[in-house]
XYZ file of C-alpha atoms in Angstrom:
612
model
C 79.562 51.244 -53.806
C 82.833 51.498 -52.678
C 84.864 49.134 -49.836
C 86.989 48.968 -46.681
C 89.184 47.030 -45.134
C 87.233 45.181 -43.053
C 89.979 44.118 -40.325
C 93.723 45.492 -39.389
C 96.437 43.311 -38.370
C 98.365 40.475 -39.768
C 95.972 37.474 -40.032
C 94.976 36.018 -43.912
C 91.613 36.567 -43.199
C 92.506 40.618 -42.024
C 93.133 41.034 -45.742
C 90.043 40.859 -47.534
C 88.345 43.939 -48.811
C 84.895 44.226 -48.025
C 81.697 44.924 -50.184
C 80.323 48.144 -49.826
C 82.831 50.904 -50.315
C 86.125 51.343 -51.662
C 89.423 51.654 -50.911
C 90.082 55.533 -51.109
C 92.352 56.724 -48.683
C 92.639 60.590 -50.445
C 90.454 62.890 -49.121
C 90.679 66.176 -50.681
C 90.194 69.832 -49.837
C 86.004 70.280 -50.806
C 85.728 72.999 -52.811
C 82.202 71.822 -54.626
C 80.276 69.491 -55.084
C 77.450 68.361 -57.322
C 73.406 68.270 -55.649
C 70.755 70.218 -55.122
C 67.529 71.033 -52.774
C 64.547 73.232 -51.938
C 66.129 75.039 -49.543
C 67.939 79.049 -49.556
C 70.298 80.718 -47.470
C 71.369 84.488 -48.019
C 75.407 84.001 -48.515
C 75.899 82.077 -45.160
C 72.767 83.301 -43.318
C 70.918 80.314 -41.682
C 68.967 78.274 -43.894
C 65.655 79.612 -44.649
C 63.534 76.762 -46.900
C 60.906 77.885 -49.415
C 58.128 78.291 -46.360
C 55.047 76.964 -48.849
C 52.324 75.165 -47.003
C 52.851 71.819 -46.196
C 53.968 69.666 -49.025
C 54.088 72.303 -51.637
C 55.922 73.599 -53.827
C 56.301 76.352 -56.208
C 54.468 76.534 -59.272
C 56.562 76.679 -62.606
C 56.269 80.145 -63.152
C 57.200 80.982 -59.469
C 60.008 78.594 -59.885
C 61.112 79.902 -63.210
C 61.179 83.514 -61.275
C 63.362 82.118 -58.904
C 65.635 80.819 -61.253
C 66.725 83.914 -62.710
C 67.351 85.136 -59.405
C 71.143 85.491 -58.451
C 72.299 82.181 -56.999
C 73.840 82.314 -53.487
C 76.636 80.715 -52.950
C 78.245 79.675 -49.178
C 82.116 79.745 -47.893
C 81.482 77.618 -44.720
C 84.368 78.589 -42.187
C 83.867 75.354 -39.982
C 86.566 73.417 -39.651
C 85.215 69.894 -40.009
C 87.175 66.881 -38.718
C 86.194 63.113 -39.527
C 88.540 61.905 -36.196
C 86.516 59.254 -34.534
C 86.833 61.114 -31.243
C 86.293 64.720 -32.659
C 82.318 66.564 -32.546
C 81.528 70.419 -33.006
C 81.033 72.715 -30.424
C 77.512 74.006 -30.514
C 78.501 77.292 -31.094
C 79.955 76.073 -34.495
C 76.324 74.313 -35.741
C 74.594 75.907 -38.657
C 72.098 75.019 -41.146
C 73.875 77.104 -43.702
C 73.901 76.599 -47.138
C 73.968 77.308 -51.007
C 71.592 77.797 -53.413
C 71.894 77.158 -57.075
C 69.553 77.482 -59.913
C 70.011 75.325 -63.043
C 67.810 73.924 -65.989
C 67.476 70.073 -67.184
C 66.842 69.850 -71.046
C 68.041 66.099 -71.173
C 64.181 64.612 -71.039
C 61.319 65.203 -72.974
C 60.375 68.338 -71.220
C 63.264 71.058 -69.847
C 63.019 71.028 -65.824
C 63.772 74.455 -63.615
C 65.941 72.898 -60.513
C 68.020 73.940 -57.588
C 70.550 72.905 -55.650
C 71.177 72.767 -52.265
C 74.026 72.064 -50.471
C 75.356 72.878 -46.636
C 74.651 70.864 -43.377
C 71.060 69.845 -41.134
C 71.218 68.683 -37.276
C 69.732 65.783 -36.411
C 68.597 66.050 -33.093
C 67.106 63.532 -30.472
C 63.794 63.425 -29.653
C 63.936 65.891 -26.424
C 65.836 68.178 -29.148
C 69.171 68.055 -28.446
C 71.768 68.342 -31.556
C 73.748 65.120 -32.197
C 75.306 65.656 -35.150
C 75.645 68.351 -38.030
C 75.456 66.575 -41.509
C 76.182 67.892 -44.936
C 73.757 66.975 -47.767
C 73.516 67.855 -51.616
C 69.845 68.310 -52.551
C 68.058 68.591 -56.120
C 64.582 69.927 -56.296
C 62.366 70.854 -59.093
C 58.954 72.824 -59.025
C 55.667 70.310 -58.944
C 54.129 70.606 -62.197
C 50.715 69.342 -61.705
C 50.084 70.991 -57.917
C 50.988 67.398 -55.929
C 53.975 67.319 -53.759
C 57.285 65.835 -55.767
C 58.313 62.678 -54.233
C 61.854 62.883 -52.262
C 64.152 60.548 -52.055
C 67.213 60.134 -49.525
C 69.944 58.707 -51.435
C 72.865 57.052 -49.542
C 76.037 54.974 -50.447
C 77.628 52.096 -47.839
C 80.656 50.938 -46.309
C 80.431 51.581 -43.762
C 82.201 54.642 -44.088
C 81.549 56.150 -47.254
C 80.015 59.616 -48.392
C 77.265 59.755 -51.101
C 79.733 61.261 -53.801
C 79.701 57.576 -56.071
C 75.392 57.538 -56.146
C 75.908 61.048 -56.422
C 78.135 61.723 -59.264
C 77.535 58.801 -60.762
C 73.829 57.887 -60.693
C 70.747 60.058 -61.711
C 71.637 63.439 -60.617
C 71.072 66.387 -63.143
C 75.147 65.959 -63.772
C 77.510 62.548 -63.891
C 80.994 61.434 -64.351
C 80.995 59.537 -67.536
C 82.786 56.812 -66.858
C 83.707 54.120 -69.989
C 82.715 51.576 -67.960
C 84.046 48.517 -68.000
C 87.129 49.604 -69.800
C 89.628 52.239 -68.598
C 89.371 54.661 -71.756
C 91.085 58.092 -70.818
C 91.733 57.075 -67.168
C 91.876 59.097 -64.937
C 90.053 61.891 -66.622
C 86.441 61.547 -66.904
C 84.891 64.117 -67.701
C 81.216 65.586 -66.412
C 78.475 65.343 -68.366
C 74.509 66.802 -68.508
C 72.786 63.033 -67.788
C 69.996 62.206 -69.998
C 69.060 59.654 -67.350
C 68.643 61.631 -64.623
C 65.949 61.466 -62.220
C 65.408 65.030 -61.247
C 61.910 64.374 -63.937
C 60.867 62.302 -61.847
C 61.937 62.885 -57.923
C 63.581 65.239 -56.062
C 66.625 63.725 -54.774
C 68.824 63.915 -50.848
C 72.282 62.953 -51.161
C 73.229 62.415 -47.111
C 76.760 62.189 -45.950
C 77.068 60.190 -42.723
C 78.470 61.209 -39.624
C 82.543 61.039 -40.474
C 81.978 61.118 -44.422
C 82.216 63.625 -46.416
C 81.660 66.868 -43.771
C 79.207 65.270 -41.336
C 80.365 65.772 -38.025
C 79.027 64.739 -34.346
C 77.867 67.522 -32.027
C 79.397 67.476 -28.625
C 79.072 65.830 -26.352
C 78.998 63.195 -28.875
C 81.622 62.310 -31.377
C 81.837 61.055 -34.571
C 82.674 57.181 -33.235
C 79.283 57.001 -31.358
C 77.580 56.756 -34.507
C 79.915 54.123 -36.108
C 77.763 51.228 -35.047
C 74.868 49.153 -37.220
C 71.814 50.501 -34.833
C 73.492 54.308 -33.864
C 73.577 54.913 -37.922
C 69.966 53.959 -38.655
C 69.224 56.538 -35.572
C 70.819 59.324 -36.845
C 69.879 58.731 -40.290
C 66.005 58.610 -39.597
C 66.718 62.089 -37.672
C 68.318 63.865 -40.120
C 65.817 62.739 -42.635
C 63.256 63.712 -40.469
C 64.967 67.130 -39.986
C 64.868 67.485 -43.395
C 61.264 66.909 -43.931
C 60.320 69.344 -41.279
C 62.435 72.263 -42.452
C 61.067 71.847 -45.892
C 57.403 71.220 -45.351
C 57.413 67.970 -47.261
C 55.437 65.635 -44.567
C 53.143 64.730 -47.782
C 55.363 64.488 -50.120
C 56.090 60.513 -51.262
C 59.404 59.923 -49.166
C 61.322 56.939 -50.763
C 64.924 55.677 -50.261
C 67.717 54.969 -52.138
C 70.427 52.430 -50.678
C 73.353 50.547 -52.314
C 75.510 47.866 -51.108
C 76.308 48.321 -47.199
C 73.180 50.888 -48.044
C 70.858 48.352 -48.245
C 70.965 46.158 -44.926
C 70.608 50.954 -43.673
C 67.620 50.635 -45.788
C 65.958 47.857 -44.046
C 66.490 48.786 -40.638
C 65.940 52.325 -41.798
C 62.539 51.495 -43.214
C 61.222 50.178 -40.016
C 62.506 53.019 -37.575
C 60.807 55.795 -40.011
C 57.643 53.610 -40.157
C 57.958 53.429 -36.219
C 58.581 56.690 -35.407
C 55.139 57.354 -37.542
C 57.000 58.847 -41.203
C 55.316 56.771 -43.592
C 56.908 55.877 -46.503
C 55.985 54.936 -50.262
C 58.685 53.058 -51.565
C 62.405 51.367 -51.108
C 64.975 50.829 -53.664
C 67.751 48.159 -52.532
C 70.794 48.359 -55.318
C 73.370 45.399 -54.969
C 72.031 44.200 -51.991
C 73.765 42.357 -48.910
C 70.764 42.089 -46.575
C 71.887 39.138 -44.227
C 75.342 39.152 -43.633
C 75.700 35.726 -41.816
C 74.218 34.324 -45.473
C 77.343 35.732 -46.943
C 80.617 33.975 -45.442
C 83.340 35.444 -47.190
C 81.655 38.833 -45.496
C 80.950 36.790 -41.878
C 84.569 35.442 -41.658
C 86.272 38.901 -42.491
C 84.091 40.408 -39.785
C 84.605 38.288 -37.158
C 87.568 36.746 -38.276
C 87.064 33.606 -36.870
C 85.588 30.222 -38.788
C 82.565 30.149 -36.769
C 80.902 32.171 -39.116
C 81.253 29.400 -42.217
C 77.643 27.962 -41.064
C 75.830 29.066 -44.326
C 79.375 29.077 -46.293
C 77.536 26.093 -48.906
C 75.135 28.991 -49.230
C 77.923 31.507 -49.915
C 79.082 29.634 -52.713
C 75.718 28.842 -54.147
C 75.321 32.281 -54.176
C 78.535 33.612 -56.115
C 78.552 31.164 -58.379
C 75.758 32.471 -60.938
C 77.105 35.750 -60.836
C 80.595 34.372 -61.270
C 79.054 32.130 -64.718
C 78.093 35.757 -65.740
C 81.504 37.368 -65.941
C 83.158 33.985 -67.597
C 80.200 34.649 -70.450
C 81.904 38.479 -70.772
C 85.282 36.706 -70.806
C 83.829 33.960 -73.653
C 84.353 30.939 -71.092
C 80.523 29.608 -71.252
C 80.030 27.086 -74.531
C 77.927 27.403 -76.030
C 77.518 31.146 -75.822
C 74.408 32.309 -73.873
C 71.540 33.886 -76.229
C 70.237 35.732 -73.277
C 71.684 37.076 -69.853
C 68.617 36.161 -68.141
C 68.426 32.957 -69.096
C 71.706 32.136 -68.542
C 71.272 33.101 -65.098
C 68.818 30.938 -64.461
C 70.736 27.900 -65.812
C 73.151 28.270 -63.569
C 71.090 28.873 -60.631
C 69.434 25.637 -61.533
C 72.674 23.714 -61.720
C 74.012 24.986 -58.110
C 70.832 24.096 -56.853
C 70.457 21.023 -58.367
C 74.582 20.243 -57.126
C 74.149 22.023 -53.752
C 74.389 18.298 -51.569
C 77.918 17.617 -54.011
C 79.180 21.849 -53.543
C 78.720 21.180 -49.546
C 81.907 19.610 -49.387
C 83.997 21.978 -50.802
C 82.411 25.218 -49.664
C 84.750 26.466 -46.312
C 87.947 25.358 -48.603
C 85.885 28.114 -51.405
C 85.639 30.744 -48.782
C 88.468 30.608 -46.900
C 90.174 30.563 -50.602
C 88.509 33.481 -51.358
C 89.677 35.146 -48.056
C 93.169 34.371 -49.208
C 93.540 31.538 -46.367
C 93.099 28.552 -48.090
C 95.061 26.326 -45.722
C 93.188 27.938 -42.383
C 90.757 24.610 -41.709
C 93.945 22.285 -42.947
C 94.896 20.940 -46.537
C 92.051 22.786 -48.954
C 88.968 20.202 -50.398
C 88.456 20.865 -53.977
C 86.674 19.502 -56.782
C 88.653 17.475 -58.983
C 89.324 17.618 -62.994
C 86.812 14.643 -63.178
C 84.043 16.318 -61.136
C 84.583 20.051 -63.031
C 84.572 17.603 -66.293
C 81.186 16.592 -65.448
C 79.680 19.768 -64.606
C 80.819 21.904 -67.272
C 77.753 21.101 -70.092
C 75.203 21.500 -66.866
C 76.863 24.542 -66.067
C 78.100 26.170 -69.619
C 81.185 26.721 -68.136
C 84.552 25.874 -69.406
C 86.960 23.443 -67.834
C 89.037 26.446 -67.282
C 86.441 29.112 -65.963
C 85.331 26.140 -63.738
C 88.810 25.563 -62.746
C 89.167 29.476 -61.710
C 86.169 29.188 -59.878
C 87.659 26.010 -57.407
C 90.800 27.708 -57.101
C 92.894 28.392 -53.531
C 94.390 31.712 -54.867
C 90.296 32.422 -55.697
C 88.380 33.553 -58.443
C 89.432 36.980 -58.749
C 93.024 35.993 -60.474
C 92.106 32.256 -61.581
C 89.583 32.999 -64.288
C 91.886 34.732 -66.281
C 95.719 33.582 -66.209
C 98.063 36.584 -65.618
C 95.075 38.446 -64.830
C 93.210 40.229 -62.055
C 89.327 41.190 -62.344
C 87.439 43.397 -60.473
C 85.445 42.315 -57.610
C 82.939 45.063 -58.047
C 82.449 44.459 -61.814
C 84.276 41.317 -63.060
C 83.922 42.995 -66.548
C 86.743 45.045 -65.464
C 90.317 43.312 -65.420
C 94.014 44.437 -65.392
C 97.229 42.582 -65.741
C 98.750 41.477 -62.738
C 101.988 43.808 -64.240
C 99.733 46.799 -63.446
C 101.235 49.286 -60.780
C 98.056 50.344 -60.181
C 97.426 47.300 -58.404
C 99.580 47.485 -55.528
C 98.052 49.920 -53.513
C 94.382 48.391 -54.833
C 93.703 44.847 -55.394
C 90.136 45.330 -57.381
C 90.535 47.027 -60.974
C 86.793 47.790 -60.614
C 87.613 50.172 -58.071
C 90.898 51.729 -59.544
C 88.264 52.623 -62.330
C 86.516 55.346 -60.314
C 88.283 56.274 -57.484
C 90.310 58.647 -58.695
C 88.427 60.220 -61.309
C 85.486 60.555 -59.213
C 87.315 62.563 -56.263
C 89.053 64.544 -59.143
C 85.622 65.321 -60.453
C 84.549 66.891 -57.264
C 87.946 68.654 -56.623
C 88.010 70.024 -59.959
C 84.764 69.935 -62.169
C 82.559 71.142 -59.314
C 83.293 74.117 -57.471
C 80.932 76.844 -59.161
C 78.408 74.347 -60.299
C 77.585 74.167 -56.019
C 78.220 77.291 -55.045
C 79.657 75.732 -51.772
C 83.308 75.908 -50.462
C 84.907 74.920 -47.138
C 88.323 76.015 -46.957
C 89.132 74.512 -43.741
C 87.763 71.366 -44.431
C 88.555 68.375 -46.076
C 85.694 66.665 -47.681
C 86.129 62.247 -47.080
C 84.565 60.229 -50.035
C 85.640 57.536 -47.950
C 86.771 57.086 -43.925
C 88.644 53.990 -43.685
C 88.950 54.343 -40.143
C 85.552 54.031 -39.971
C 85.285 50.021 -41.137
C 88.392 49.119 -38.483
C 85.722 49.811 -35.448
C 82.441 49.721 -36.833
C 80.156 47.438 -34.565
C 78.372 45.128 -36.662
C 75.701 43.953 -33.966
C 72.107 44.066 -34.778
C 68.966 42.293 -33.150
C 70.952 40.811 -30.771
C 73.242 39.610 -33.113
C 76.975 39.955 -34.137
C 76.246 40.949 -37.703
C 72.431 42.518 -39.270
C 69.914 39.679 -40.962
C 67.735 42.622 -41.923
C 64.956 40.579 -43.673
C 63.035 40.599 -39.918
C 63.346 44.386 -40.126
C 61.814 44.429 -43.837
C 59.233 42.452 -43.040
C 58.817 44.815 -40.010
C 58.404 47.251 -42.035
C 56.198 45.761 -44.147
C 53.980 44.693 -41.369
C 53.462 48.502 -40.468
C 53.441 49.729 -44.181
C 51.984 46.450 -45.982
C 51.512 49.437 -49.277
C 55.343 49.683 -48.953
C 57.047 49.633 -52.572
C 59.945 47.249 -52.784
C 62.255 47.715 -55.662
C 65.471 45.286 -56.030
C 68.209 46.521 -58.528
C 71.068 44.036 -59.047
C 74.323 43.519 -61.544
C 74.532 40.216 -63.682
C 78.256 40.957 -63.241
C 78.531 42.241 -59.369
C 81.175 39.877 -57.474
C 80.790 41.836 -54.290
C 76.771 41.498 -53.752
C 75.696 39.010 -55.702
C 72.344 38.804 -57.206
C 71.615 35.159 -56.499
C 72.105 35.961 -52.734
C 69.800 38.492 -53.166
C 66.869 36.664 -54.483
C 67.565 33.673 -52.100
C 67.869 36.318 -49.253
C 63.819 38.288 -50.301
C 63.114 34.533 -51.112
C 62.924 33.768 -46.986
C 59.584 36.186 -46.873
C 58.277 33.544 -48.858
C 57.612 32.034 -45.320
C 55.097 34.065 -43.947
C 51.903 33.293 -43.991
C 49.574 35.747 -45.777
C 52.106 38.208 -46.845
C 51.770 39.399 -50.582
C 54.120 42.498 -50.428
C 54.812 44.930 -53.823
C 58.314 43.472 -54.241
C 60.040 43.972 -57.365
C 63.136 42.225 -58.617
C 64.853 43.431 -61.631
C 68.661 42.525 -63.114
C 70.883 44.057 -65.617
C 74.137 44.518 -67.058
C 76.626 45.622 -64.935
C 78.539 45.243 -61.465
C 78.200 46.974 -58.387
C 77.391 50.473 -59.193
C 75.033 49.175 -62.122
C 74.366 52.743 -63.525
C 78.121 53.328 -64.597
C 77.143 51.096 -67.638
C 75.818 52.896 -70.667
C 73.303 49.994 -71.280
C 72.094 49.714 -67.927
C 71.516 53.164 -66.517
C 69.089 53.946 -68.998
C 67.044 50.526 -67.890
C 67.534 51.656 -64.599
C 65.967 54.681 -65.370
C 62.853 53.229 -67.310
C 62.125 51.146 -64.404
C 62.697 53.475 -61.881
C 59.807 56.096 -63.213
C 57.770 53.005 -63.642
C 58.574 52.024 -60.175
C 57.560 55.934 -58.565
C 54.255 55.782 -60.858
C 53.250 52.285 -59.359
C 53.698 50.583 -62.721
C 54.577 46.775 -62.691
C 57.873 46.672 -64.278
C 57.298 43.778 -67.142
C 60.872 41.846 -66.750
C 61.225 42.227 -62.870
C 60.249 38.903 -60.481
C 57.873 38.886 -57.680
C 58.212 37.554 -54.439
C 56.388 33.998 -55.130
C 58.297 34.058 -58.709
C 62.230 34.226 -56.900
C 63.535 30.785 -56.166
C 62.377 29.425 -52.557
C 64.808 30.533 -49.391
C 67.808 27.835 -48.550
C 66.415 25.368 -46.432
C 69.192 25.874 -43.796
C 68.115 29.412 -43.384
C 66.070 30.918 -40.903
C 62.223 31.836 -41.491
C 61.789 35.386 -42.330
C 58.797 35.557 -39.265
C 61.889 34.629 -36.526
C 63.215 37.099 -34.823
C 66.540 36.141 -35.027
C 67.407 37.702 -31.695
C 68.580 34.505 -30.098
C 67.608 31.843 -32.875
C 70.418 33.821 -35.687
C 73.130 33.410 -32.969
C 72.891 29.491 -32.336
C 71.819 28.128 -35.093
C 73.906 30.450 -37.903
C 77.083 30.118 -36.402
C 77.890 26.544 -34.953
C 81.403 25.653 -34.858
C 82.220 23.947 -37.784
């Protein structure tokens, strides 16, 4: 989770906040965190991982042994800087860490684990460092004498840390958050998870270079890695680092991406399977895999109306997730019996209305972007046509009214009300102070009491302090300059590199998590987006789709997180999940979209993006 802003400067469209990370400009002094790993250092001597043969681990007994041993904890001197032009000196690289031990008694069975947290270097492939990143790692002991799967768990942005998966996902320890009201904001307090997946996986929480305290080495600096194709690279080394330092080449290696995460994931996916480290499975949560399918992202990127070619699309795509939150707010009549089924009414109905929505789609965006008036007087639907559409729909006149509104959705479902973009469940009054400094009250929800949680909660639980640091849950310089290019494109379609993937791996697990109530990544856009592998001939990949309720970060909801949960162990055994869709059982692609077998290099850029 978590969002920037995407662009500076003074133009309507330089306003809109962006879906992947959040608008945190604090960072605060690290003085612990919350992780874990398989790894020990001796009080600030040089990491030195549990040297087992390949792939193993300890046995339970070894493991319970090592427990009871004293825990070593780490003051790391380095003084870490985020600066885009800033990278260590060599002479200031470690792989130091600390070691904690810690029991799970939250499942059916307790579970010994440790945590691990410090800094790897990825390196290049003739060996020299490019960048020293800091990680939080849980491990347990096998239990039946196979390797534990491991999976490297990462947020989005671009330009956020790992803390929100982190702290608020399926490590041993979350911030329980009341989710999707405000309860005793800002104070949240941490809590032993009964829905974590340290059972199941170990689990590789990686800060990118300028998050949290993951720095370039010099002669690089942090800003050469703030581009689409340099963060896959130095992700893929650091995980590969990783894998060599801890022997776990046969373990199952899976990963774990949300939001900006996702489109990582993809491209990720196909440089590990490249560069020959095979993986078993994927999770995408709250997806945006293609951004020139999403215009309201496409237009705040490149800040021009070229990108509005797929904009019918765009609002195709919002609008089931959109019917979702009115339901929450009691705008759908009759009430919907089922979430699910619900969502597929109004996926229908857009469908089924997508020739009438076409004319009123860049007046939708550009409304949503706050520049309604940017391609002239706005085209809307009139009383008449919302009339006719709301027993199709479910809708109400007036949550079909917010909907095809020029101030947008976000303060026209709910008069005298703002709702969050990252979870429309959550809303504040327009009144609100809170507001000011951050338009989405889906974001004022965590922010704070998630860095307060690792300021505060944290500290021994690590064993890790930097006192002449400052750890960055979020970099907002980072979204100002990122370069979005991809494939020879100005923005990532990923789907080609999935299908990559795929084509190297075809045994490659494919797990799709999405929120009924997630404004920022919808999950229509989703399925229409895995829809385009529909077009390949032969291809019958293990895709899984599965929904619940909940917005962006799905697992702050106390309903969802333990579905999430069920599904995921399902998922790591190789269990079909009984509610999830299939590729041939997601509604076909768009028909304006490109094949999933094209390249995209040149065919994306000229027949995406026409002028409008």
């Amino acid at each position: 989770m978590k969002r920037h802003e995407r662009l500076g400067g003074n133009s309507p469209l330089r306003q809109r906040k962006l879906p992947a990370i959040g608008t945190l400009a604090v960072a605060i002094t690290l003085l612990g965190g919350c992780g874990g790993g398989d790894g020990s250092s001796s009080n600030g001597a040089a990491v030195s991982m549990q040297q087992t043969p390949a792939g193993q681990q300890l046995d339970a007994k070894a493991a319970a042994q090592q427990a009871s041993s004293a825990n070593q904890t780490y003051i790391d001197p380095v003084a870490y800087s985020l600066n885009a032009t800033d990278g260590l000196t060599p002479s200031q690289v470690s792989e130091k860490a600390a070691v904690m031990h810690y029991q799970w008694t939250q499942g059916k069975a307790p579970v010994n684990y440790t945590t691990t947290t410090g800094h790897l270097t990825a390196a290049d492939t003739n060996g020299n460092p490019e960048a020293s990143m800091s990680y939080v790692a849980y491990t347990a002991p096998s239990t039946n004498g196979a390797p534990r799967p491991v999976t490297f768990v990462y947020n989005g942005g671009p330009g956020s840390s790992s803390i929100w998966l982190r702290l608020g996902s399926f490590a041993p320890t979350r911030v329980s958050t009341p989710d999707p009201v405000f309860g005793n904001w800002p104070n949240y307090p941490l809590v032993d998870n009964k829905d974590s997946l340290i059972d199941t996986t170990d689990m590789v929480f990686i800060d990118p270079p300028g998050t949290g305290l993951s720095e370039a080495v010099l002669p690089n600096t942090n800003q050469k890695y703030w581009t689409t194709d340099a963060d896959v690279d130095i992700m893929r080394d650091f995980i590969q680092r990783y894998l060599t330092v801890n022997n776990r080449s046969s373990s199952p290696i899976y990963l774990y991406g949300e939001s900006y995460g996702t489109p990582r994931t993809d491209m990720l996916a196909l440089a590990l399977e490249s560069s020959g480290v095979h993986l078993t499975g994927i999770v995408l949560q709250s997806a945006i895999l293609n951004y020139f399918a999403d215009a309201i992202e496409a237009v705040a990127i490149t800040n021009s109306t070229s990108a509005l070619a797929l904009d019918t699309d765009t609002l195709a795509g919002y609008f089931p997730g959109y019917a979702a939150v009115a339901s929450y707010y009691n705008q759908v009549s009759p009430a919907p019996v089922n979430q699910g089924l619900y969502a597929l009414q109004t996926s229908l109905f857009v469908t089924a209305e997508y020739s009438k929505l076409r004319r009123y789609s860049q007046s939708w965006v550009l409304s949503q972007l706050g520049a309604p008036n940017a391609l002239g007087k706005p085209v809307l639907p009139n009383d008449k046509t919302l009339q006719a559409w709301t027993i199709p729909s479910g809708l109400t006149m007036q949550a079909l009214q917010g909907y095809f509104n020029v101030n947008g959705f976000s303060t026209s479902l709910l008069p005298g009300t703002t709702i969050g973009r990252y979870d429309g469940r959550v809303s504040l009054p327009n009144s609100d102070p809170r507001l000011a400094s951050d338009g989405d009250p889906s974001d004022i929800l965590i922010s704070q009491p998630f860095t307060n949680a690792l300021a505060t909660q944290m500290p021994d639980y690590l064993g890790y302090t930097a006192p002449n640091a400052t750890y960055m849950p979020l970099n907002d310089a980072i979204i100002q300059v990122w370069n979005f290019s991809h494939d020879g494109q100005a923005m990532p379609d990923t789907i080609p590199d999935l299908l990559g993937a795929l084509t190297l791996n075809p045994k490659l697990k494919v797990l799709s998590e999405n929120g009924f109530h997630d404004l920022a990544t919808p999950f229509f856009n989703t399925e229409k987006q895995l829809a385009r592998l529909q077009t390949v001939p032969g291809i019958n990949p293990d895709l899984q789709v599965n929904f619940f309720p909940g917005g962006h970060m799905i697992y702050l909801d106390d309903t969802a997180r333990p579905a999430m949960k069920r599904d995921l162990v399902r998922f790591y055994r190789g269990t079909p999940l009984p509610d999830a869709l299939a590729l041939w059982t997601l509604p076909a692609p768009w028909r304006d979209e490109s094949p999933a077998s094209e390249p995209t290099a040149t065919a994306a850029a000229s027949t995406q993006l026409p002028s409008p």
